[in-house]
Amino acid sequence: MARLVAIVALLLAVSGCRGQNTDVASSGSASGSDAPAEVQLESFDFGGDFELTDHTGAPFKLSDLKGKAVVVFFGYTTCPDVCPLTMSKIASARHALGPDGAKVATVFVTVDVEHDTPAVLAGYVKSFDDPLIGLTGTKAQVDAIVQQYRAAYEITPTQTSALGYQVSHSSYTYLVDPHGQLRHVFRDADTPDAIASGIRQVLREGGA
């Protein structure tokens, strides 16, 4: 319970995408170790299924991906640093899994629904070598899912952005197992090896 409370508190912290680079530290293994230690998986009482619109304009349910490990991230397409860095780390983790990488899906949920239409998301996902599902919806839909996953974001007007506003958002990466259960929440400091380790564990548990 204490660990859950600590993680919930961390989820409520907001990390802004305002050109600030995140200092990524090793979190899965000791320095010089050949393989990261296994992450501690849990079964959380938040997260779960949701429905949005994907980057092709088609309806999407998270439960459509049952049987796969799913990595979920909340961000926005014009984010200059945290979002592309995280997508890169997830891609590196998938590649480290070898053939098992095909058993993993990456889901990017935008929190900037006014700008990030399906067409914009379609261009965004194509900019990455790794397969990526971009999702959007109405503000009410996305807000409900943000709350469901205990994430956070804020959009504030500014004259320093071409869009006329800036977006701050929590920067946690959520690992959902093949049964649709949220099992781990990764932080900025977690490495691709740590993410790959968590994915391996949920795939092994799920018999994938």
XYZ file of N, CA and C in Angstrom:
624
model
N 0.824 -1.200 0.000
C 0.000 0.000 0.000
C 0.864 1.259 0.000
N 1.930 1.236 0.804
C 2.809 2.407 0.866
C 3.424 2.685 -0.495
N 3.802 1.593 -1.196
C 4.394 1.770 -2.533
C 3.373 2.348 -3.500
N 2.117 1.904 -3.418
C 1.074 2.431 -4.283
C 0.869 3.914 -4.035
N 0.810 4.312 -2.766
C 0.635 5.721 -2.432
C 1.784 6.548 -2.981
N 3.004 6.011 -2.879
C 4.173 6.734 -3.384
C 4.087 6.919 -4.886
N 3.668 5.874 -5.604
C 3.578 5.962 -7.062
C 2.475 6.926 -7.472
N 1.335 6.888 -6.771
C 0.252 7.817 -7.069
C 0.723 9.256 -6.888
N 1.481 9.496 -5.835
C 2.003 10.845 -5.599
C 2.903 11.275 -6.746
N 3.708 10.354 -7.239
C 4.600 10.674 -8.351
C 3.811 10.966 -9.617
N 2.709 10.257 -9.822
C 1.901 10.458 -11.014
C 1.265 11.838 -11.047
N 1.062 12.425 -9.869
C 0.438 13.730 -9.810
C 1.426 14.858 -10.071
N 2.717 14.517 -10.106
C 3.720 15.522 -10.442
C 3.669 15.789 -11.936
N 3.870 17.015 -12.348
C 3.753 17.372 -13.754
C 5.122 17.715 -14.318
N 5.435 17.095 -15.458
C 6.695 17.389 -16.130
C 6.383 18.109 -17.425
N 6.844 19.344 -17.604
C 6.502 20.126 -18.774
C 7.427 19.875 -19.937
N 6.853 19.862 -21.145
C 7.652 19.788 -22.365
C 7.919 21.212 -22.811
N 8.911 21.827 -22.264
C 9.224 23.219 -22.574
C 10.699 23.363 -22.928
N 11.215 22.386 -23.651
C 12.612 22.429 -24.031
C 13.546 21.990 -22.937
N 13.012 21.412 -21.870
C 13.847 20.964 -20.766
C 14.279 19.533 -21.013
N 15.580 19.283 -21.023
C 16.071 17.936 -21.236
C 16.032 17.153 -19.944
N 15.593 15.901 -20.020
C 15.533 15.044 -18.847
C 16.844 14.299 -18.694
N 17.393 14.305 -17.503
C 18.615 13.568 -17.214
C 18.246 12.120 -16.945
N 18.538 11.241 -17.899
C 18.148 9.847 -17.790
C 19.226 9.078 -17.056
N 18.860 8.504 -15.917
C 19.800 7.714 -15.119
C 19.428 6.253 -15.188
N 20.399 5.380 -14.980
C 20.143 3.945 -14.994
C 19.232 3.569 -13.848
N 18.193 2.744 -14.167
C 17.265 2.353 -13.112
C 17.034 0.864 -13.062
N 17.577 0.109 -14.016
C 17.281 -1.309 -14.035
C 18.399 -2.177 -13.536
N 19.596 -1.667 -13.465
C 20.702 -2.522 -13.072
C 21.824 -1.688 -12.485
N 22.727 -2.342 -11.824
C 23.903 -1.656 -11.299
C 24.870 -1.385 -12.436
N 25.707 -0.388 -12.268
C 26.680 -0.041 -13.290
C 27.587 -1.221 -13.582
N 27.737 -1.504 -14.892
C 28.613 -2.592 -15.286
C 27.920 -3.928 -15.375
N 26.649 -3.992 -14.993
C 25.918 -5.252 -15.071
C 25.539 -5.535 -16.516
N 25.573 -6.803 -16.903
C 25.243 -7.171 -18.272
C 23.750 -7.117 -18.531
N 22.923 -7.323 -17.509
C 21.483 -7.343 -17.693
C 20.811 -6.615 -16.532
N 19.718 -5.898 -16.828
C 19.036 -5.170 -15.763
C 18.293 -6.120 -14.839
N 18.178 -5.722 -13.592
C 17.369 -6.500 -12.653
C 15.909 -6.393 -13.067
N 15.125 -7.398 -12.714
C 13.714 -7.360 -13.053
C 13.026 -6.242 -12.283
N 12.105 -5.544 -12.975
C 11.344 -4.504 -12.307
C 10.282 -5.168 -11.437
N 9.781 -4.429 -10.474
C 8.759 -4.961 -9.572
C 7.385 -4.717 -10.176
N 6.748 -5.771 -10.631
C 5.414 -5.661 -11.199
C 4.372 -5.637 -10.091
N 3.286 -4.911 -10.346
C 2.169 -4.866 -9.417
C 0.868 -4.941 -10.212
N -0.237 -5.130 -9.529
C -1.558 -5.076 -10.150
C -2.285 -3.874 -9.563
N -2.362 -2.796 -10.353
C -2.916 -1.546 -9.860
C -4.443 -1.534 -9.949
N -5.064 -0.718 -9.098
C -6.516 -0.596 -9.130
C -6.954 0.600 -9.967
N -6.068 1.104 -10.828
C -6.443 2.136 -11.788
C -5.915 1.726 -13.158
N -6.169 2.549 -14.170
C -5.853 2.146 -15.539
C -7.054 1.426 -16.134
N -6.800 0.483 -17.020
C -7.887 -0.291 -17.605
C -8.237 0.121 -19.023
N -9.310 -0.452 -19.524
C -9.714 -0.277 -20.909
C -10.217 1.143 -21.163
N -10.113 1.584 -22.417
C -10.675 2.870 -22.827
C -10.895 2.838 -24.330
N -11.647 3.816 -24.804
C -11.957 3.894 -26.237
C -11.695 5.303 -26.745
N -10.945 5.402 -27.860
C -10.658 6.675 -28.501
C -10.687 6.483 -30.020
N -10.133 7.437 -30.744
C -10.027 7.358 -32.206
C -8.558 7.283 -32.573
N -8.191 6.335 -33.441
C -6.778 6.190 -33.778
C -6.377 7.119 -34.917
N -5.105 7.057 -35.300
C -4.569 8.004 -36.287
C -5.089 7.757 -37.708
N -5.827 6.677 -37.901
C -6.465 6.449 -39.208
C -7.906 6.937 -39.213
N -8.380 7.404 -38.048
C -9.757 7.844 -37.924
C -10.709 6.745 -37.492
N -10.175 5.568 -37.191
C -11.006 4.432 -36.804
C -11.169 4.353 -35.291
N -12.280 3.797 -34.815
C -12.446 3.595 -33.365
C -11.387 2.632 -32.842
N -10.951 2.867 -31.637
C -9.907 2.034 -31.032
C -10.253 1.765 -29.579
N -10.117 0.510 -29.176
C -10.235 0.132 -27.771
C -8.924 -0.493 -27.326
N -8.494 -0.150 -26.137
C -7.275 -0.765 -25.608
C -7.433 -2.281 -25.544
N -8.634 -2.742 -25.253
C -8.885 -4.183 -25.167
C -8.703 -4.889 -26.506
N -8.677 -4.128 -27.610
C -8.389 -4.736 -28.917
C -6.983 -5.326 -28.956
N -6.126 -4.867 -28.049
C -4.729 -5.308 -28.034
C -4.476 -6.424 -27.026
N -5.534 -6.989 -26.459
C -5.343 -8.086 -25.508
C -4.570 -9.216 -26.167
N -3.643 -9.780 -25.402
C -2.735 -10.782 -25.946
C -1.364 -10.196 -26.213
N -1.283 -8.866 -26.196
C -0.003 -8.182 -26.367
C 0.327 -7.406 -25.093
N 1.600 -7.180 -24.873
C 2.010 -6.202 -23.867
C 1.829 -4.826 -24.508
N 1.299 -3.876 -23.750
C 1.030 -2.547 -24.301
C 1.750 -1.492 -23.462
N 2.434 -0.591 -24.142
C 3.095 0.534 -23.490
C 2.308 1.784 -23.845
N 1.814 2.483 -22.817
C 0.950 3.646 -23.016
C 1.658 4.905 -22.527
N 1.576 5.961 -23.345
C 2.188 7.243 -22.966
C 1.243 8.375 -23.335
N 1.141 9.377 -22.465
C 0.337 10.573 -22.715
C 1.265 11.727 -23.086
N 1.041 12.335 -24.242
C 1.899 13.426 -24.685
C 1.214 14.256 -25.757
N 2.003 14.886 -26.622
C 1.433 15.666 -27.719
C 2.476 15.795 -28.822
N 2.020 15.990 -30.042
C 2.896 15.860 -31.206
C 3.932 16.965 -31.337
N 3.659 18.149 -30.798
C 4.628 19.245 -30.918
C 5.570 19.325 -29.722
N 5.526 18.352 -28.852
C 6.448 18.286 -27.711
C 7.882 18.214 -28.233
N 8.759 19.093 -27.767
C 10.111 19.148 -28.330
C 11.111 18.175 -27.729
N 10.804 17.559 -26.588
C 11.839 16.779 -25.935
C 11.354 15.507 -25.251
N 10.544 15.628 -24.214
C 10.172 14.461 -23.423
C 9.475 13.396 -24.266
N 8.527 13.811 -25.108
C 7.761 12.833 -25.894
C 8.629 12.078 -26.903
N 9.386 12.760 -27.769
C 10.231 12.000 -28.703
C 11.301 11.181 -28.000
N 11.825 11.681 -26.877
C 12.810 10.911 -26.128
C 12.188 9.623 -25.600
N 10.976 9.724 -25.065
C 10.309 8.537 -24.533
C 9.975 7.559 -25.639
N 9.492 8.045 -26.785
C 9.191 7.149 -27.905
C 10.458 6.421 -28.368
N 11.585 7.131 -28.328
C 12.859 6.522 -28.703
C 13.253 5.430 -27.720
N 13.044 5.684 -26.423
C 13.382 4.675 -25.408
C 12.499 3.437 -25.555
N 11.218 3.655 -25.814
C 10.311 2.525 -25.999
C 10.712 1.711 -27.227
N 11.077 2.403 -28.311
C 11.514 1.702 -29.518
C 12.768 0.884 -29.246
N 13.710 1.458 -28.497
C 14.933 0.728 -28.159
C 14.611 -0.512 -27.328
N 13.654 -0.374 -26.412
C 13.250 -1.510 -25.585
C 12.641 -2.613 -26.446
N 11.787 -2.235 -27.377
C 11.170 -3.238 -28.262
C 12.221 -3.946 -29.105
N 13.163 -3.196 -29.616
C 14.209 -3.807 -30.435
C 15.063 -4.769 -29.617
N 15.266 -4.434 -28.335
C 16.062 -5.302 -27.459
C 15.369 -6.638 -27.200
N 14.075 -6.685 -27.416
C 13.318 -7.916 -27.176
C 13.449 -8.928 -28.313
N 14.033 -8.515 -29.426
C 14.162 -9.432 -30.559
C 12.797 -9.807 -31.103
N 12.567 -11.089 -31.417
C 11.272 -11.516 -31.968
C 10.084 -11.182 -31.069
N 10.321 -11.110 -29.757
C 9.229 -10.788 -28.840
C 8.745 -9.344 -28.998
N 9.521 -8.525 -29.701
C 9.091 -7.156 -29.938
C 7.791 -7.083 -30.715
N 7.503 -8.120 -31.507
C 6.257 -8.163 -32.278
C 5.045 -8.377 -31.378
N 5.291 -8.750 -30.124
C 4.195 -8.994 -29.172
C 3.913 -7.764 -28.316
N 4.459 -6.621 -28.726
C 4.325 -5.381 -27.961
C 3.681 -4.308 -28.840
N 2.758 -3.546 -28.270
C 2.153 -2.404 -28.962
C 2.447 -1.139 -28.173
N 2.742 -0.064 -28.887
C 2.979 1.236 -28.255
C 1.825 2.163 -28.586
N 1.223 2.756 -27.550
C 0.058 3.620 -27.707
C 0.400 5.024 -27.213
N 0.208 6.004 -28.091
C 0.485 7.411 -27.779
C -0.844 8.153 -27.723
N -1.237 8.594 -26.524
C -2.500 9.324 -26.343
C -2.195 10.811 -26.262
N -2.708 11.590 -27.205
C -2.449 13.029 -27.169
C -3.305 13.714 -26.112
N -2.727 14.716 -25.471
C -3.489 15.556 -24.541
C -3.800 16.915 -25.176
N -3.361 17.090 -26.426
C -3.618 18.337 -27.161
C -4.611 18.030 -28.281
N -5.865 17.809 -27.915
C -6.852 17.316 -28.880
C -7.232 18.365 -29.921
N -7.086 19.644 -29.602
C -7.433 20.691 -30.569
C -6.483 20.664 -31.761
N -5.220 20.421 -31.500
C -4.224 20.406 -32.570
C -4.017 19.019 -33.167
N -3.988 18.012 -32.306
C -3.595 16.671 -32.753
C -4.792 15.866 -33.262
N -5.207 16.200 -34.469
C -6.267 15.462 -35.151
C -5.721 14.111 -35.619
N -6.586 13.211 -36.068
C -6.081 11.954 -36.626
C -5.065 12.168 -37.747
N -5.300 13.173 -38.589
C -4.365 13.435 -39.688
C -3.000 13.870 -39.167
N -2.995 14.725 -38.142
C -1.730 15.163 -37.547
C -1.027 13.981 -36.893
N -1.770 13.163 -36.178
C -1.191 11.986 -35.536
C -0.645 11.002 -36.566
N -1.316 10.896 -37.713
C -0.842 9.990 -38.763
C 0.549 10.395 -39.240
N 0.758 11.699 -39.403
C 2.084 12.174 -39.783
C 3.098 11.963 -38.683
N 2.653 12.129 -37.459
C 3.555 11.981 -36.306
C 4.042 10.544 -36.176
N 3.136 9.588 -36.233
C 3.553 8.193 -36.036
C 4.473 7.720 -37.168
N 4.317 8.307 -38.353
C 5.185 7.930 -39.463
C 6.605 8.449 -39.291
N 6.776 9.408 -38.404
C 8.114 9.972 -38.199
C 8.997 9.059 -37.351
N 8.418 8.006 -36.815
C 9.175 7.051 -36.004
C 9.328 5.742 -36.759
N 10.503 5.117 -36.624
C 10.737 3.832 -37.284
C 9.927 2.717 -36.632
N 9.607 2.887 -35.351
C 8.914 1.853 -34.599
C 7.399 2.000 -34.762
N 6.663 0.877 -34.864
C 5.202 0.966 -34.969
C 4.603 1.696 -33.771
N 3.658 2.569 -34.042
C 3.091 3.421 -33.002
C 1.627 3.679 -33.332
N 0.766 3.568 -32.324
C -0.652 3.861 -32.497
C -0.925 5.217 -31.851
N -1.330 6.192 -32.664
C -1.659 7.509 -32.149
C -3.147 7.603 -31.870
N -3.512 8.169 -30.726
C -4.916 8.231 -30.325
C -5.335 9.644 -29.941
N -6.558 9.993 -30.298
C -7.137 11.262 -29.924
C -8.627 11.078 -29.681
N -9.296 12.157 -29.321
C -10.732 12.109 -29.059
C -11.195 13.484 -28.658
N -12.364 13.563 -28.071
C -12.818 14.842 -27.540
C -12.047 15.145 -26.263
N -12.072 16.397 -25.854
C -11.391 16.760 -24.608
C -11.975 15.977 -23.431
N -13.284 15.823 -23.420
C -13.920 15.086 -22.327
C -13.462 13.637 -22.298
N -13.330 13.023 -23.467
C -12.870 11.632 -23.530
C -11.444 11.500 -23.015
N -10.563 12.370 -23.512
C -9.159 12.291 -23.109
C -9.001 12.627 -21.629
N -9.725 13.629 -21.159
C -9.636 13.996 -19.741
C -10.035 12.823 -18.848
N -11.059 12.083 -19.262
C -11.505 10.938 -18.475
C -10.427 9.863 -18.405
N -9.715 9.655 -19.516
C -8.675 8.623 -19.548
C -7.440 9.080 -18.781
N -7.112 10.369 -18.889
C -6.010 10.926 -18.097
C -6.276 10.692 -16.614
N -7.500 10.957 -16.190
C -7.861 10.735 -14.789
C -7.854 9.240 -14.455
N -8.313 8.433 -15.394
C -8.354 6.977 -15.203
C -6.967 6.409 -14.937
N -5.953 6.992 -15.584
C -4.574 6.532 -15.415
C -3.789 7.384 -14.422
N -4.488 8.317 -13.778
C -3.867 9.197 -12.788
C -2.660 9.936 -13.369
N -2.811 10.337 -14.617
C -1.832 11.198 -15.273
C -2.273 12.644 -15.033
N -1.610 13.590 -15.688
C -1.965 14.997 -15.520
C -1.440 15.796 -16.704
N -2.147 16.880 -17.023
C -1.636 17.812 -18.039
C -2.268 19.175 -17.816
N -1.636 20.189 -18.397
C -2.154 21.553 -18.307
C -1.784 22.301 -19.576
N -2.742 23.002 -20.144
C -2.509 23.833 -21.329
C -2.707 25.290 -20.914
N -1.667 26.104 -21.123
C -1.726 27.504 -20.704
C -1.360 28.419 -21.869
N -2.039 29.553 -22.013
C -1.719 30.501 -23.090
C -0.317 31.076 -22.910
N 0.336 31.332 -24.024
C 1.648 31.972 -23.996
C 1.910 32.641 -25.336
N 2.662 33.703 -25.315
C 3.014 34.395 -26.551
C 4.334 33.899 -27.126
N 4.977 32.999 -26.414
C 6.288 32.515 -26.865
C 6.185 31.282 -27.745
N 4.990 30.746 -27.927
C 4.788 29.557 -28.754
C 4.018 29.921 -30.007
N 4.378 29.274 -31.116
C 3.666 29.521 -32.374
C 2.208 29.097 -32.275
N 1.925 28.132 -31.400
C 0.553 27.665 -31.222
C -0.273 28.594 -30.345
N 0.407 29.485 -29.606
C -0.295 30.375 -28.715
C -0.545 29.792 -27.341
N -0.013 28.625 -27.093
C -0.159 27.984 -25.783
C 0.986 27.004 -25.586
N 1.188 26.595 -24.341
C 2.178 25.578 -24.049
C 1.506 24.463 -23.254
N 2.070 23.267 -23.378
C 1.489 22.092 -22.738
C 2.483 21.515 -21.740
N 2.031 21.299 -20.527
C 2.803 20.567 -19.525
C 2.050 19.277 -19.228
N 2.790 18.186 -19.041
C 2.102 16.914 -18.794
C 2.989 15.970 -18.008
N 2.351 15.059 -17.305
C 3.102 14.022 -16.608
C 3.802 13.163 -17.653
N 4.935 12.610 -17.282
C 5.770 11.932 -18.285
C 6.012 10.466 -17.938
N 5.003 9.834 -17.372
C 5.136 8.438 -16.995
C 4.713 7.513 -18.133
N 5.324 6.351 -18.179
C 5.043 5.348 -19.198
C 4.407 4.152 -18.507
N 3.265 3.734 -19.012
C 2.459 2.705 -18.360
C 2.595 1.366 -19.097
N 2.864 0.324 -18.345
C 2.987 -1.013 -18.921
C 1.738 -1.824 -18.593
N 1.015 -2.222 -19.640
C -0.209 -3.005 -19.507
C 0.078 -4.424 -19.985
N -0.323 -5.415 -19.197
C 0.000 -6.794 -19.562
C -0.968 -7.337 -20.613
N -0.714 -8.538 -21.149
C -1.573 -9.087 -22.213
C -3.024 -9.307 -21.814
N -3.321 -9.232 -20.520
C -4.705 -9.380 -20.054
C -5.393 -8.034 -19.851
N -4.681 -6.930 -20.132
C -5.264 -5.602 -19.997
C -5.096 -4.969 -18.635
N -4.253 -5.561 -17.783
C -4.035 -5.066 -16.418
C -2.793 -4.179 -16.366
N -2.913 -3.001 -15.768
C -1.756 -2.135 -15.554
C -0.830 -2.774 -14.533
N 0.455 -2.968 -14.917
C 1.376 -3.693 -14.064
C 2.576 -2.892 -13.591
N 2.928 -1.821 -14.305
C 4.081 -1.038 -13.878
C 3.989 0.365 -14.456
N 4.562 1.332 -13.714
C 4.637 2.718 -14.168
C 6.108 3.117 -14.196
N 6.626 3.386 -15.402
C 8.021 3.790 -15.569
C 8.146 5.303 -15.465
N 9.301 5.756 -14.964
C 9.581 7.175 -14.827
C 10.612 7.618 -15.862
N 10.865 8.922 -15.922
C 11.825 9.475 -16.881
C 13.184 8.785 -16.785
N 13.602 8.486 -15.565
C 14.942 7.947 -15.355
C 15.077 6.490 -15.762
N 13.971 5.813 -16.032
C 14.053 4.396 -16.408
C 14.617 4.250 -17.815
N 15.525 3.315 -17.956
C 16.236 3.100 -19.209
C 15.459 2.168 -20.140
N 15.843 2.112 -21.419
C 15.238 1.125 -22.325
C 15.393 -0.305 -21.812
N 16.534 -0.612 -21.184
C 16.726 -1.958 -20.628
C 15.707 -2.262 -19.539
N 15.408 -1.269 -18.702
C 14.417 -1.472 -17.641
C 13.035 -1.691 -18.242
N 12.697 -0.916 -19.269
C 11.405 -1.083 -19.938
C 11.321 -2.456 -20.580
N 12.399 -2.874 -21.256
C 12.421 -4.198 -21.883
C 12.271 -5.299 -20.837
N 12.897 -5.118 -19.676
C 12.800 -6.109 -18.613
C 11.358 -6.269 -18.150
N 10.672 -5.150 -17.957
C 9.278 -5.214 -17.540
C 8.407 -5.896 -18.576
N 8.647 -5.570 -19.851
C 7.863 -6.190 -20.921
C 8.105 -7.695 -20.957
N 9.358 -8.107 -20.835
C 9.661 -9.548 -20.831
C 8.876 -10.264 -19.740
N 8.812 -9.635 -18.581
C 8.126 -10.273 -17.444
C 6.641 -10.448 -17.712
N 5.977 -9.411 -18.234
C 4.543 -9.550 -18.464
C 4.260 -10.520 -19.606
N 5.154 -10.577 -20.590
C 4.973 -11.556 -21.667
C 5.137 -12.971 -21.124
N 6.125 -13.134 -20.254
C 6.356 -14.456 -19.662
C 5.171 -14.883 -18.793
N 4.675 -13.952 -18.009
C 3.512 -14.253 -17.168
C 2.269 -14.586 -17.988
N 2.141 -13.869 -19.093
C 0.954 -14.070 -19.926
C 1.060 -15.259 -20.856
N 2.216 -15.913 -20.855
C 2.410 -17.074 -21.715
C 2.493 -16.710 -23.181
N 2.842 -15.404 -23.451
C 2.905 -14.970 -24.845
C 4.182 -15.485 -25.501
